[in-house]
Coordinates of C-alpha atoms in Angstrom, one line a residue:
M1 CA 31.7 13.7 -34.8
P2 CA 30.4 17.4 -35.0
K3 CA 29.5 18.9 -31.7
S4 CA 26.9 21.2 -30.5
R5 CA 26.7 23.4 -27.8
T6 CA 23.9 23.6 -25.3
S7 CA 23.5 25.7 -22.5
I8 CA 21.3 24.8 -19.1
V9 CA 20.4 27.5 -16.4
E10 CA 19.8 25.6 -13.4
S11 CA 18.0 27.3 -10.3
S12 CA 19.4 26.6 -6.8
E13 CA 16.1 26.9 -5.4
S14 CA 15.7 23.1 -4.5
L15 CA 15.9 20.6 -1.5
A16 CA 19.3 20.2 -2.1
T17 CA 21.5 20.0 1.1
T18 CA 25.5 20.2 1.8
A19 CA 26.8 17.5 2.9
S20 CA 26.5 18.5 6.7
G21 CA 22.9 18.5 5.9
E22 CA 22.3 22.3 5.8
A23 CA 19.8 23.4 3.2
L24 CA 21.3 25.5 0.3
A25 CA 20.4 29.1 0.8
S26 CA 21.5 30.8 -2.6
T27 CA 18.7 31.7 -5.0
A28 CA 21.1 32.5 -7.8
K29 CA 21.0 31.0 -11.0
A30 CA 24.0 29.5 -12.8
S31 CA 24.8 28.5 -16.3
V32 CA 26.3 25.5 -17.6
N33 CA 27.7 25.0 -20.8
L34 CA 28.0 21.4 -22.7
R35 CA 29.5 20.2 -25.7
L36 CA 27.2 17.2 -27.1
D37 CA 27.4 15.0 -30.1
H38 CA 24.6 15.3 -32.3
E39 CA 23.4 11.4 -31.6
T40 CA 23.4 12.7 -27.7
R41 CA 21.6 15.7 -28.2
Y42 CA 19.1 14.0 -30.5
L43 CA 18.6 11.3 -27.9
I44 CA 17.9 14.0 -25.0
E45 CA 15.6 16.2 -27.1
E46 CA 13.5 13.2 -28.1
A47 CA 13.1 12.0 -24.5
A48 CA 12.3 15.4 -23.4
A49 CA 9.6 15.6 -25.9
I50 CA 8.1 12.6 -24.7
L51 CA 7.9 13.9 -21.3
G52 CA 6.8 17.6 -22.5
K53 CA 9.8 19.1 -21.1
S54 CA 12.5 21.4 -22.7
R55 CA 15.8 20.1 -23.3
A56 CA 17.3 22.1 -20.3
D57 CA 14.8 21.2 -18.1
F58 CA 15.3 17.4 -18.8
M59 CA 18.7 17.5 -18.7
V60 CA 18.8 19.2 -15.3
D61 CA 16.1 17.1 -13.6
S62 CA 18.1 14.1 -14.9
A63 CA 21.4 15.5 -13.5
R64 CA 19.6 16.3 -10.1
R65 CA 18.3 12.7 -10.1
Q66 CA 21.7 11.4 -10.5
A67 CA 23.7 13.6 -8.3
L68 CA 21.0 12.5 -5.3
D69 CA 21.6 9.1 -6.5
V70 CA 25.5 9.4 -6.3
L71 CA 25.3 11.2 -2.8
L72 CA 22.7 8.7 -1.2
D73 CA 25.2 5.8 -2.4
Q74 CA 27.8 7.5 -0.3
R75 CA 25.9 7.2 2.9
L76 CA 24.5 3.8 2.9
F77 CA 27.4 0.9 3.0
I78 CA 26.5 -2.9 3.6
L79 CA 29.0 -4.7 5.4
D80 CA 29.1 -8.6 6.5
K81 CA 29.4 -9.7 10.2
E82 CA 33.3 -9.6 10.2
Q83 CA 33.7 -6.1 8.6
H84 CA 30.9 -4.6 10.6
Q85 CA 33.1 -6.0 13.9
T86 CA 36.1 -4.4 12.4
F87 CA 34.4 -1.2 11.6
A88 CA 32.4 -1.1 14.9
Q89 CA 35.9 -1.8 16.9
A90 CA 37.5 1.3 14.7
L91 CA 35.1 3.5 15.9
N92 CA 35.0 2.6 19.5
N93 CA 38.8 2.6 19.7
A94 CA 39.4 5.9 17.9
P95 CA 42.8 7.4 18.4
P96 CA 43.1 10.6 20.1
P97 CA 42.8 13.6 18.3
G98 CA 46.1 14.9 16.7
P99 CA 47.6 18.4 16.1
K100 CA 45.9 19.2 12.9
L101 CA 42.3 18.1 14.1
K102 CA 42.6 20.1 17.3
S103 CA 43.6 23.2 15.2
L104 CA 40.7 22.3 12.8
L105 CA 38.4 22.3 15.6
R106 CA 39.6 25.6 17.1
R107 CA 38.9 27.7 14.0
V108 CA 35.8 29.7 13.3
P109 CA 33.9 28.5 10.5
A110 CA 33.3 30.8 7.7
W111 CA 29.4 31.2 8.0
N112 CA 30.2 32.5 11.5
R113 CA 32.8 35.4 10.6

């Protein structure tokens, strides 16, 4: 299938946070280039038009929403009673920190340098 090139410019000014819960501070914009087959591009353009959005805005909003879903899925998990007991036991009986963890904890974080 023939390919077409689409560029998205996304602003980092959002409610996004890092894995540790810190807000992202950058206000710089970044470019993302995609190669789409004509059918996919047409589908995206039609959906964007229905919502009154540009193709780029539609794609950024869709990608952001999917990214949040993926990240939230990694934070919530459901265990049955036996799995929960095993998990709680592992947390309550954690092994002592090894040399690699001790070394890591002594390092000064990049944001404090």
